[in-house]
Tab-separated table of C-alpha atoms and ligand atoms in Angstrom:
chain	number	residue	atom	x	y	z
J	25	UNK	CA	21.209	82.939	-27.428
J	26	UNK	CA	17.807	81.858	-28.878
J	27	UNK	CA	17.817	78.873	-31.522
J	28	UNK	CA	16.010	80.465	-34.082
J	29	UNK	CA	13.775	77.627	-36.183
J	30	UNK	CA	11.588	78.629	-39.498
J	31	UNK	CA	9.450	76.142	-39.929
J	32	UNK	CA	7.855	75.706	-43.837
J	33	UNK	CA	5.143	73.285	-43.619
J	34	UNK	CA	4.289	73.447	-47.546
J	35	UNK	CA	1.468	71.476	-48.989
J	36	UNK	CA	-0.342	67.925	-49.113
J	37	UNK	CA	1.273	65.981	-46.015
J	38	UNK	CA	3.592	68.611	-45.772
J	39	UNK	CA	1.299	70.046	-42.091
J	40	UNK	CA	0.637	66.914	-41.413
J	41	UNK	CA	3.955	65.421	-40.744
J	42	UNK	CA	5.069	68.830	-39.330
J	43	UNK	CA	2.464	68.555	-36.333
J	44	UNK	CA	3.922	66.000	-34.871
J	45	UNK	CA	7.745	67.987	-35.149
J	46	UNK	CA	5.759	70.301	-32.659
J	47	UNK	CA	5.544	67.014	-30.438
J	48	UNK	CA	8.876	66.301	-30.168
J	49	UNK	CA	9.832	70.322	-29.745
J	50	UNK	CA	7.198	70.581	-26.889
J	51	UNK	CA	8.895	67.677	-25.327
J	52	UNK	CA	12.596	69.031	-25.653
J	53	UNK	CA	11.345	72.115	-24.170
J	54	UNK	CA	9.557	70.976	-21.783
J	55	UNK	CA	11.813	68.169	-20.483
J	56	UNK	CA	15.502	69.307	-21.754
J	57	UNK	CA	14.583	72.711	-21.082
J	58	UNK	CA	15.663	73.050	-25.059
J	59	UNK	CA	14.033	76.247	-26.542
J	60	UNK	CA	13.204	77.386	-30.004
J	61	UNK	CA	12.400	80.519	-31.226
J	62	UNK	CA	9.617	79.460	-34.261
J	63	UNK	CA	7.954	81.379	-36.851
J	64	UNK	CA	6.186	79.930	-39.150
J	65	UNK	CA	5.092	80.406	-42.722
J	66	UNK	CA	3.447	79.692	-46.173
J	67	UNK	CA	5.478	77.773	-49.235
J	68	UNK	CA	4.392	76.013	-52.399
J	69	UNK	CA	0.343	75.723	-53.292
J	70	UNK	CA	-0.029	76.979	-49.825
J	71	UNK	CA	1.877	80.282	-50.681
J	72	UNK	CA	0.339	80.622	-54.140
J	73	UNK	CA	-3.199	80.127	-53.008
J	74	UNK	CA	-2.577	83.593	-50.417
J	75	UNK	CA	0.054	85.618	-52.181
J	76	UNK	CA	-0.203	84.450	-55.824
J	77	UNK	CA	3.765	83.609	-55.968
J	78	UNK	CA	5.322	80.270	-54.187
J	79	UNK	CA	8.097	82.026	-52.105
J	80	UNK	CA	7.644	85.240	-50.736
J	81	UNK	CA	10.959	87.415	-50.512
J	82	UNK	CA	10.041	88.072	-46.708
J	83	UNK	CA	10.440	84.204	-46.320
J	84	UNK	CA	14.006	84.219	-48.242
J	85	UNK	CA	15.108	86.741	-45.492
J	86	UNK	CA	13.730	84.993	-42.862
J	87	UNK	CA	14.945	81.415	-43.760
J	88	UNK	CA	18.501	84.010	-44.367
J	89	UNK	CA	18.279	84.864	-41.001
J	90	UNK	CA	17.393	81.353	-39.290
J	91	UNK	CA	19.911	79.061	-37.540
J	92	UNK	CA	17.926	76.706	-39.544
J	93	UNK	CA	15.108	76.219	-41.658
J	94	UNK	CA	13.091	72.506	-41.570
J	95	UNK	CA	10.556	72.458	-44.892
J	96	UNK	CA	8.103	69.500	-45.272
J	97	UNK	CA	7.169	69.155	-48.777
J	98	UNK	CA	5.471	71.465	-51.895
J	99	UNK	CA	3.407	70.742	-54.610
J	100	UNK	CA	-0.332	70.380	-55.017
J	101	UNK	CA	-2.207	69.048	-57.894
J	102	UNK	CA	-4.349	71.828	-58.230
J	103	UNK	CA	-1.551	74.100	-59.329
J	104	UNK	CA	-0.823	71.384	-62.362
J	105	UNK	CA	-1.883	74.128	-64.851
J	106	UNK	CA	0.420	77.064	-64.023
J	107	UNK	CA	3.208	77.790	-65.774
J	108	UNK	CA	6.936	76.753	-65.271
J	109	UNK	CA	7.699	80.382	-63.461
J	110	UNK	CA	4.544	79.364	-60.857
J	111	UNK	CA	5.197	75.975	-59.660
J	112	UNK	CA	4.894	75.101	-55.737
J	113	UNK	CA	7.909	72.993	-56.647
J	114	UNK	CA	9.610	76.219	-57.356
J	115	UNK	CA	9.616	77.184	-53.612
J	116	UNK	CA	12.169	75.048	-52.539
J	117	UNK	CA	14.500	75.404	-55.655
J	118	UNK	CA	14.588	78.853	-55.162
J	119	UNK	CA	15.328	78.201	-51.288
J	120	UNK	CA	18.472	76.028	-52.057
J	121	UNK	CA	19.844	78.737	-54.894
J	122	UNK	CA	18.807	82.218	-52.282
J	123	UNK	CA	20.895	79.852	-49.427
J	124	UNK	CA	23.561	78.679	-51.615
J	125	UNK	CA	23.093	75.387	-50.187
J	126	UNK	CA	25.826	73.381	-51.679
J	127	UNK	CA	25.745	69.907	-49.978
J	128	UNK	CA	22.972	67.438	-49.597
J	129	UNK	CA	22.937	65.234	-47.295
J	130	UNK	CA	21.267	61.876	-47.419
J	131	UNK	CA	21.522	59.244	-45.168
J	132	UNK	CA	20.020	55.564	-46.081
J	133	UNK	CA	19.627	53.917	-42.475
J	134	UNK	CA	17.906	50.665	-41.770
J	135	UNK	CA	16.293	50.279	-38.577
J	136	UNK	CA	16.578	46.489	-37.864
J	137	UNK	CA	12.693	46.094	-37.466
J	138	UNK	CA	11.976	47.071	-41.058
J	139	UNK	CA	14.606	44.850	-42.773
J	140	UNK	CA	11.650	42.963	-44.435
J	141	UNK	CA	10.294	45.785	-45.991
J	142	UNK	CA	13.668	46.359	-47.953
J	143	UNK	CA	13.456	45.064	-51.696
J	144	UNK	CA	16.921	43.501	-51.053
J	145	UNK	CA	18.096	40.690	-49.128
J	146	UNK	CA	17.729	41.027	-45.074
J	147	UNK	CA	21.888	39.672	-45.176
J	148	UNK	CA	22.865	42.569	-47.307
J	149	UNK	CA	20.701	45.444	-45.719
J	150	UNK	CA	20.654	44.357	-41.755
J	151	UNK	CA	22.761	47.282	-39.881
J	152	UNK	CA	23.357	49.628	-42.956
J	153	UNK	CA	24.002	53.062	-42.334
J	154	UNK	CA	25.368	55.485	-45.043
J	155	UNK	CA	25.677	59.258	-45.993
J	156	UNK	CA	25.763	60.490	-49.437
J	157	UNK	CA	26.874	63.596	-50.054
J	158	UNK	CA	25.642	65.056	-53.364
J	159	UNK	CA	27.099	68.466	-54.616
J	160	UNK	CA	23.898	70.364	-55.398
J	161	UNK	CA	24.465	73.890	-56.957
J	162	UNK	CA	26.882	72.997	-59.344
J	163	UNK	CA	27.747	70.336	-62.323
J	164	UNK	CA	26.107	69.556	-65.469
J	165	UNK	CA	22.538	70.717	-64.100
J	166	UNK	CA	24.256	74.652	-64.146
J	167	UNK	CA	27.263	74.280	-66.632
J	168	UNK	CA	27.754	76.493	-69.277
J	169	UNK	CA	27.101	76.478	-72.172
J	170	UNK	CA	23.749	74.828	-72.176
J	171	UNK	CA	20.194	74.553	-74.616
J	172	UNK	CA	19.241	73.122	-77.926
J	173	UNK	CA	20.199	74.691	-81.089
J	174	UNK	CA	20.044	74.127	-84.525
J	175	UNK	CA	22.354	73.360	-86.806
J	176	UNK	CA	23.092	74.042	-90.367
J	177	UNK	CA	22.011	70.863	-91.534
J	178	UNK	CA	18.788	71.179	-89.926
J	179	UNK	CA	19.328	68.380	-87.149
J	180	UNK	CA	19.305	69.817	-83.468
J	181	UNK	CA	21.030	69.419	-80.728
J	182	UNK	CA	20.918	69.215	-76.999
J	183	UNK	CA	23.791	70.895	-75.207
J	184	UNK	CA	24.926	70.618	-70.941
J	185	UNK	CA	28.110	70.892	-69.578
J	186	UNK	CA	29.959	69.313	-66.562
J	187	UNK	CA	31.732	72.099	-64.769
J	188	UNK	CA	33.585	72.157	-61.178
J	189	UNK	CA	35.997	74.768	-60.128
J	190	UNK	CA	38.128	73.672	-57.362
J	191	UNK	CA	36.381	75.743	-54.474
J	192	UNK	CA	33.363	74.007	-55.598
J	193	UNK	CA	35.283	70.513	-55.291
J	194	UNK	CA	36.980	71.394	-52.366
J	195	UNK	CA	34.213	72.623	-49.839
J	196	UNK	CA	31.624	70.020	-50.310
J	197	UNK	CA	34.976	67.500	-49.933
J	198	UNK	CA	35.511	69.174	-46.159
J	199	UNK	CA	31.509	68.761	-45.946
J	200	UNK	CA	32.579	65.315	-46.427
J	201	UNK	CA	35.492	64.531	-44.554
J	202	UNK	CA	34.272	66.205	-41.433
J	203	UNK	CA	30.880	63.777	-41.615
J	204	UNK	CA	33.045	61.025	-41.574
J	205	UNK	CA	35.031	61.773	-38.945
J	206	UNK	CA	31.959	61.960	-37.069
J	207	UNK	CA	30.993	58.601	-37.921
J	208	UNK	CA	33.283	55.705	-39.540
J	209	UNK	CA	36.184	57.897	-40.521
J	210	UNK	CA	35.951	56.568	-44.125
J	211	UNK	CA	35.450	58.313	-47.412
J	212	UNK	CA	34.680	57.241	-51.267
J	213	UNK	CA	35.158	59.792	-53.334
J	214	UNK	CA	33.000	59.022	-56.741
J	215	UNK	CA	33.677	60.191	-60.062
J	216	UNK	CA	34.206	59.338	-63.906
J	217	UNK	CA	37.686	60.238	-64.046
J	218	UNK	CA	38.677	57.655	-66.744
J	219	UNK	CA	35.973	59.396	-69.381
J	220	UNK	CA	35.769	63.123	-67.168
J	221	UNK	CA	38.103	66.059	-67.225
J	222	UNK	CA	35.682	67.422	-64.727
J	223	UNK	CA	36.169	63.692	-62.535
J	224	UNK	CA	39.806	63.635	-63.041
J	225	UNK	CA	39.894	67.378	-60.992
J	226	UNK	CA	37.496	65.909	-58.571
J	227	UNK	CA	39.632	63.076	-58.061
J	228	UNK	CA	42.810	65.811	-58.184
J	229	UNK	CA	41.213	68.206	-55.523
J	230	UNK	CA	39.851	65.606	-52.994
J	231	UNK	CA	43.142	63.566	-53.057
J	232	UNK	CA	44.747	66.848	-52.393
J	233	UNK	CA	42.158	68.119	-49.709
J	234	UNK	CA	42.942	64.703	-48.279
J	235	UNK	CA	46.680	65.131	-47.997
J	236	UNK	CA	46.561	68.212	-46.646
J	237	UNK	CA	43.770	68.371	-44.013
J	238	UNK	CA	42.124	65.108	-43.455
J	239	UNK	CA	44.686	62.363	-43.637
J	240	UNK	CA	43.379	60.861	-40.098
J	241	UNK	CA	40.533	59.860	-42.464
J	242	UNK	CA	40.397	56.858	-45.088
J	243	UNK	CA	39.459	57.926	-48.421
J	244	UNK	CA	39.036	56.300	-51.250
J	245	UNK	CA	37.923	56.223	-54.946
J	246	UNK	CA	35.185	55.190	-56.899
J	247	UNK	CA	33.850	55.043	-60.351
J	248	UNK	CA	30.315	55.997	-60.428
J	249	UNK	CA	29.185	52.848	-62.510
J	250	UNK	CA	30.868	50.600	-60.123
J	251	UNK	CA	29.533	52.553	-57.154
J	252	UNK	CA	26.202	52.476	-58.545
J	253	UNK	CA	26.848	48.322	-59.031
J	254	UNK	CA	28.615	47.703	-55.480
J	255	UNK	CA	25.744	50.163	-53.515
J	256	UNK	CA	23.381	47.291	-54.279
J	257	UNK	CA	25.947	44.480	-54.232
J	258	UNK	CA	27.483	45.274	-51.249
J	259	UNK	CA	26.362	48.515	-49.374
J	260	UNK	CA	27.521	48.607	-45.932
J	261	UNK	CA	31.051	48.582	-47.262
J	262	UNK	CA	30.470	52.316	-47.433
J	263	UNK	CA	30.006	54.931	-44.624
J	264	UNK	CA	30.233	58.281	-46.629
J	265	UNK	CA	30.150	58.771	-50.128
J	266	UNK	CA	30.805	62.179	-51.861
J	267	UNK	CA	29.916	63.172	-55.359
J	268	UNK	CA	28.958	65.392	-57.793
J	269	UNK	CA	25.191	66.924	-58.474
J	270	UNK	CA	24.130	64.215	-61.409
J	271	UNK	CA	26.047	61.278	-59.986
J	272	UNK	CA	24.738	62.348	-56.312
J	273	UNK	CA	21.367	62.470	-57.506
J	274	UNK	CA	21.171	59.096	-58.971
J	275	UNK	CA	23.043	57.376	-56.304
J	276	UNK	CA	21.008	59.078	-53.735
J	277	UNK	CA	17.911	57.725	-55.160
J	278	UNK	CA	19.498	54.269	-55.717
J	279	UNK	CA	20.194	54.042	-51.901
J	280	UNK	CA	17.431	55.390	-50.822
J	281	UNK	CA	15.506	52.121	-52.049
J	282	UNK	CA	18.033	50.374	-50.185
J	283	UNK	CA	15.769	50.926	-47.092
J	284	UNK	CA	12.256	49.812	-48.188
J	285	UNK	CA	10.383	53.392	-47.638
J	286	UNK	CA	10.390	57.094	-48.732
J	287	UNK	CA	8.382	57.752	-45.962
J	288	UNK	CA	11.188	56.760	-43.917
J	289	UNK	CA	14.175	59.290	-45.001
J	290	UNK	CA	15.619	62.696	-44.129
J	291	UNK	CA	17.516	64.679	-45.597
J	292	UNK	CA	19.933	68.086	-44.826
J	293	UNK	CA	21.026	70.704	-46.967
J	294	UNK	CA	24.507	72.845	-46.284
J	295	UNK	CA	26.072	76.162	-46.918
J	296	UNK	CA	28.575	77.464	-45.908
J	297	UNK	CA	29.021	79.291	-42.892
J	298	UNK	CA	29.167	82.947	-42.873
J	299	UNK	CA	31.411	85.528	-41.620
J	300	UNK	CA	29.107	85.997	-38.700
J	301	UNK	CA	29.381	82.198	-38.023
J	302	UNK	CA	26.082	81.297	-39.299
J	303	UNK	CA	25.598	77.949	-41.420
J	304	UNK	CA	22.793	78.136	-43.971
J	305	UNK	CA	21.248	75.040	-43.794
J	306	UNK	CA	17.319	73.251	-44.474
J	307	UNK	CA	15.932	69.886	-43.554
J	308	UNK	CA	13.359	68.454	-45.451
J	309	UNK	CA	12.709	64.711	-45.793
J	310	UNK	CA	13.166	63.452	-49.479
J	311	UNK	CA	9.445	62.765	-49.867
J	312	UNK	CA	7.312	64.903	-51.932
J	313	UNK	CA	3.462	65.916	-50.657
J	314	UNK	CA	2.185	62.752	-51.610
J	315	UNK	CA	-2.030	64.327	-52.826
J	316	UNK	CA	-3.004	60.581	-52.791
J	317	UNK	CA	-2.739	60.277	-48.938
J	318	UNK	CA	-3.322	63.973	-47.581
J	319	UNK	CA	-5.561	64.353	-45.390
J	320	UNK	CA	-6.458	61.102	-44.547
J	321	UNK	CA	-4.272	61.520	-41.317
J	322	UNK	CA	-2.490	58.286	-42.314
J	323	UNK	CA	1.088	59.422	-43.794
J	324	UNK	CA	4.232	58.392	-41.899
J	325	UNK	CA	5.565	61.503	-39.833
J	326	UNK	CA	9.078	59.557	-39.093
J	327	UNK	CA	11.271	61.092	-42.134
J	328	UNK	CA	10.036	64.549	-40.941
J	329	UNK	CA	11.232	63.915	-37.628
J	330	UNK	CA	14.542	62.436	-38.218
J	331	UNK	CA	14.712	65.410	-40.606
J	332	UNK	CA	14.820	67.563	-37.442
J	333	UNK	CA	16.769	64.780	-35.573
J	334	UNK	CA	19.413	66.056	-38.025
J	335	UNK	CA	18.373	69.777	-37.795
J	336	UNK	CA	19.650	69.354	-33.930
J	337	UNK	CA	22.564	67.574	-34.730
J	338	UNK	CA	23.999	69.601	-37.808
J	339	UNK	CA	22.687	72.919	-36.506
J	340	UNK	CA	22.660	72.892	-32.718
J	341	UNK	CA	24.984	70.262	-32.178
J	342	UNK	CA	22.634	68.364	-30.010
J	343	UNK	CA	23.896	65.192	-30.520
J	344	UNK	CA	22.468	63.691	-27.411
J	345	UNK	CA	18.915	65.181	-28.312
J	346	UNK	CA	19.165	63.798	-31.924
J	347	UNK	CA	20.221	60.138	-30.534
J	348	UNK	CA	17.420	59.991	-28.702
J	349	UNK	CA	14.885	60.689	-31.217
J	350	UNK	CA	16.243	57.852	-34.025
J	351	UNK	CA	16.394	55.231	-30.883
J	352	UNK	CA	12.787	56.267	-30.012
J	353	UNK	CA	12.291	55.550	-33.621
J	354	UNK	CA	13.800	52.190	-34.093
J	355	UNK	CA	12.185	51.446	-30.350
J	356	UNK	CA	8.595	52.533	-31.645
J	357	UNK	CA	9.364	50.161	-35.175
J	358	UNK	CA	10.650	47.174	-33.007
J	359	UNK	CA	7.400	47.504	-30.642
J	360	UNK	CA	5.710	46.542	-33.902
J	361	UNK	CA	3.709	50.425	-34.661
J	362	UNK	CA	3.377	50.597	-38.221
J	363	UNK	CA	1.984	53.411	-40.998
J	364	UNK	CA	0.238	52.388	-44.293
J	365	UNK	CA	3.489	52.145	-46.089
J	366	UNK	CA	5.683	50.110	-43.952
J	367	UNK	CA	2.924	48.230	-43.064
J	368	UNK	CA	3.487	44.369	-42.977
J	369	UNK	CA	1.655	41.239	-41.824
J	370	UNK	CA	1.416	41.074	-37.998
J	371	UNK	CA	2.147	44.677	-37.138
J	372	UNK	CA	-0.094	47.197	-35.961
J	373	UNK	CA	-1.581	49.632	-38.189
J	374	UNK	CA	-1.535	53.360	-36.880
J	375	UNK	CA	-2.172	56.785	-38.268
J	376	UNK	CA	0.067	59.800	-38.456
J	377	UNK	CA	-0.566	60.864	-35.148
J	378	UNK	CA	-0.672	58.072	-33.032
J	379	UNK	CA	2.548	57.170	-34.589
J	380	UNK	CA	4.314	60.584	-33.964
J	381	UNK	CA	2.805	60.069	-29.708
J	382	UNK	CA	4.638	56.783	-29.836
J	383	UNK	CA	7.853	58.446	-30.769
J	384	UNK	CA	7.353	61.228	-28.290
J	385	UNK	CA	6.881	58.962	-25.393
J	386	UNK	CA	9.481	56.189	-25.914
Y	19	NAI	P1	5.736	61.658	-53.229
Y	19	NAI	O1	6.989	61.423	-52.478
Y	19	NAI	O2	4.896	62.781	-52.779
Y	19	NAI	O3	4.847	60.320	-53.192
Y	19	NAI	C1	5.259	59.098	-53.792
Y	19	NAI	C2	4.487	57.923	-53.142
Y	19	NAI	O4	4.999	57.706	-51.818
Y	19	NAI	C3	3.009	58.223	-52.978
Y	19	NAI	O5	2.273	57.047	-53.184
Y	19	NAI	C4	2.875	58.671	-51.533
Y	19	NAI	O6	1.616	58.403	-50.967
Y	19	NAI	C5	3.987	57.867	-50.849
Y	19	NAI	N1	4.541	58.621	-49.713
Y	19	NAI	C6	5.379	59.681	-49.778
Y	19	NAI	N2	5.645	60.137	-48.549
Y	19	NAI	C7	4.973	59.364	-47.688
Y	19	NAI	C8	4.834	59.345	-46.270
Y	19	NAI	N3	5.472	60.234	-45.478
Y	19	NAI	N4	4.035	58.405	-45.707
Y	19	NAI	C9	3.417	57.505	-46.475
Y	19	NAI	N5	3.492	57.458	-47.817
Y	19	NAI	C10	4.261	58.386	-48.420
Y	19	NAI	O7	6.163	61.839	-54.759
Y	19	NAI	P2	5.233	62.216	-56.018
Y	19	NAI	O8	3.920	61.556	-55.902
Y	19	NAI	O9	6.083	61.955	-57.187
Y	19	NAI	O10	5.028	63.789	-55.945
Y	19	NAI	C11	3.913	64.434	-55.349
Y	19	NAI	C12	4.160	65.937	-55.313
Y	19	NAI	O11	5.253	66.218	-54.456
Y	19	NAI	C13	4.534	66.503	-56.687
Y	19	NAI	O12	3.917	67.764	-56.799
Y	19	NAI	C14	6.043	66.641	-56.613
Y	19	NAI	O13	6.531	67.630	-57.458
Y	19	NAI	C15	6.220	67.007	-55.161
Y	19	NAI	N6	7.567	66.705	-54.607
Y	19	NAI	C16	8.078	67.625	-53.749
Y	19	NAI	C17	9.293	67.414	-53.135
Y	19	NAI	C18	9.774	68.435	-52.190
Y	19	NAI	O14	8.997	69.211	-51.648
Y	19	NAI	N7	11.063	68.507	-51.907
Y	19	NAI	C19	10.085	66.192	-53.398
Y	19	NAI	C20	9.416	65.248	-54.267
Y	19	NAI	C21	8.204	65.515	-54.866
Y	20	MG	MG1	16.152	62.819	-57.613
C-alpha cells in the first residue's frame, strides 16, 4: 500500500531545508524503487499570510490521515504583533495536542568529524549516541489546578501541578523500552522521586512495566539533578533516557549542546497506534525558522534530513534506507563539506544546497 507523507514546510528556512528532503525522496524512488504518496501544505506565517489562521482543520485531517507527517519549522517575525490565539508557533502545538503525540524523541549523535565543534571535551563527546525520551502531553505544563490568584492578604500566587496517571507513565515507558531494545538495550528512568509523589509513581510504574514486559532490558534510575550533572560529566554512559515533560525538556536541551549544532538535530514525535494500526507520528528537527539566515540559501539542511532518516525508520521501518542516509551524512562531514554554522578552520564552506547534493550522492 502507498506510504502516505504530508509534508509541512512552514516558514523562514523551513522550504529551504525541505527542498533538499525532495533530494533524498527522488533518489529512494528512483534507485530503491521506494515510493511516497506527498501532499503538501501551508503552516505557521505561511498559513496565516493565505488563510488568516496558522493550521487549517483540512491539514489536522490530513496530517490524521498520514502514515507520517515531517514539519520543518514555523514562525516569522512579521507575525510578532498578533495575538497569543494567532501565533505561527501555534501550528505545531496544536499538531502535537490534535495527534496526541505523547513521546518525543531526541537523539544527541556526534558524528566523529564535528567533535571540535562540541563545547565539551573531544574525550567525553567522541562516539556519543543517545535518545531522550521526553513525555510531552502531560506533567506540570497540563496539570490541574493551574493560574495565578489572589489571596486574601493581597499577595498572589502562581499555581502548576505535576500530574501522571499510570497509562500516561506506562506507554511512553514501552516507547522507551522498545527504543532500547533497538539499540543498547539499556534504560534510565529519570525522576524526583525523593521530593515527587508524581516521581515516586514514575519510578513505581516503570519498575513495574519493567518486571513485567521488558526484563531482557537494563533499566535503571536516575535523579533528574544528577542526570542533568552526569549528561555533561559523563554522557555516553547513557543510551536511552526516559522522562517526564519538564525534566525531558530541560535535559533535551542540555544534550542537545552536547553536539556543537542545532542545525544538526532531529527529532520524532509518537502516538499511539490506532485500532486500524496506524501510529500518529511528526518529524521535525528541533530548530526553529531561524529569520536571520532565510533566504540566503546558506542554512544547514542535515537536521531536516535525518529528521526523515527517522521518519523511515520509526514509520516505514526502513532501517536500511535510514542507515544509509546518517552514513552519507557523517561521510559528507568527514570529506570536510561544511555550512555556516559548523563551519571551522580548514573546511569547505557550502550552501544549503550544495550540501544537501553531497548527501544525495555519497
Ligand atoms: P532558531 O532555531 O530558529 O535559531 C537559533 C539560531 O540558530 C539562529 O542564529 C539561527 O540562524 C541558527 N540556526 C537554526 N537552525 C539552523 C540551521 N538549520 N542552519 C544554520 N543555522 C541555524 O531559534 P530562534 O531564533 O529562537 O527562533 C526563531 C523562530 O523560530 C521563532 O519564531 C521561534 O518561535 C521559532 N521556533 C520554531 C520551532 C518549531 O517550529 N518547532 C522551534 C524553535 C523555534
Ligand atoms: Mg525547550
Amino acid at each position: 500500500s502507498a506510504r502516505k507523507l504530508l509534508i509541512l514546510p512552514g516558514d523562514g528556512i523551513g522550504p529551504e531545508v525541505m527542498r533538499e528532503v525532495a533530494r533524498v525522496t527522488a533518489w529512494l524512488g528512483r534507485k530503491r524503487g521506494i515510493t511516497f504518496e506527498v501532499s503538501e501544505d501551508l503552516v505557521g506565517g505561511a498559513s496565516l499570510a493565505e488563510y488568516g489562521v496558522p493550521l487549517c482543520d483540512e491539514v489536522i485531517e490530513k496530517a490524521r490521515e498520514a502514515d507520517a507527517v515531517l514539519f520543518g519549522s514555523v514562525g516569522d517575525p512579521k507575525w510578532n504583533h498578533v495575538g497569543f490565539d494567532k501565533r505561527p508557533e501555534l501550528a505545531i502545538l496544536k499538531l502535537r495536542q490534535e495527534l496526541g503525540l505523547f513521546a518525543n524523541l531526541r537523539p544527541a549523535k556526534v558524528f566523529d568529524a564535528l567533535v571540535d565543534a562540541s563545547t565539551l571535551k573531544p574525550e567525553v563527546v567522541k562516539g556519543l549516541d543517545i535518545m531522550i525520551v521526553r513525555e510531552s502531553t502531560g506533567g506540570i505544563y497540563f496539570g490541574d489546578p493551574r493560574g495565578i490568584e489572589t489571596l486574601p492578604n493581597g499577595e498572589k500566587r502562581g499555581i502548576n501541578t505535576e500530574v501522571y496517571t499510570t497509562h500516561e507513565i506506562e506507554r511512553v515507558g514501552r516507547v522507551a523500552f522498545e527504543l532500547a531494545r533497538k539499540r543498547k538495550n539499556s534504560v534510565y528512568s529519570v525522576e524526583k522521586c525523593n521530593v515527587m509523589e508524581s516521581g515516586l509513581l514514575w519510578k513505581e510504574v516503570i519498575t513495574d512495566l519493567h518486571a513485567r514486559e521488558y526484563s531482557d532490558v537494563t533499566l535503571s534510575h536516575m535523579l533528574a539533578d544528577n542526570c542533568a550533572m552526569q549528561l555533561v560529566r559523563n554522557p555516553r554512559q547513557f543510551d536511552v533516557i526516559v522522562t517526564g515533560n519538564l525534566f525531558g525538556d530541560i535535559l533535551s536541551d542540555l544534550a542537545s549542546m552536547l553536539t556543537g549544532s542545532l542545525g544538526m538535530l532531529p527529532s520524532a514525535t509518537l502516538g499511539a497506534r490506532g485500532a486500524n494500526g496506524k501510529m500518529p507520528a511528526l518529524y521535525e528537527p528541533i530548530h526553529g525558522s531561524a529569520p536571520d539566515i532565510a533566504g540566503k540559501g546558506i542554512a544547514n539542511p542535515i537536521a531536516q534530513i535525518l529528521s526523515f532518516a527517522m521518519l523511515l525508520r520509526y514509520s516505514f521501518d526502513l532501517q536500511a534506507e535510514a542507515d544509509m542516509i546518517e552514513t552519507a551524512v557523517s561521510n559528507v562531514l568527514a570529506s570536510g563539506l561544511r555550512t555556516a554554522d559548523i563551519m571551522s578552520e580548514g573546511k569547505a564552506r557550502v550552501g544549503t544546497d550544495v550540501m544537501g547534493e553531497a548527501i544525495v550522492r555519497e
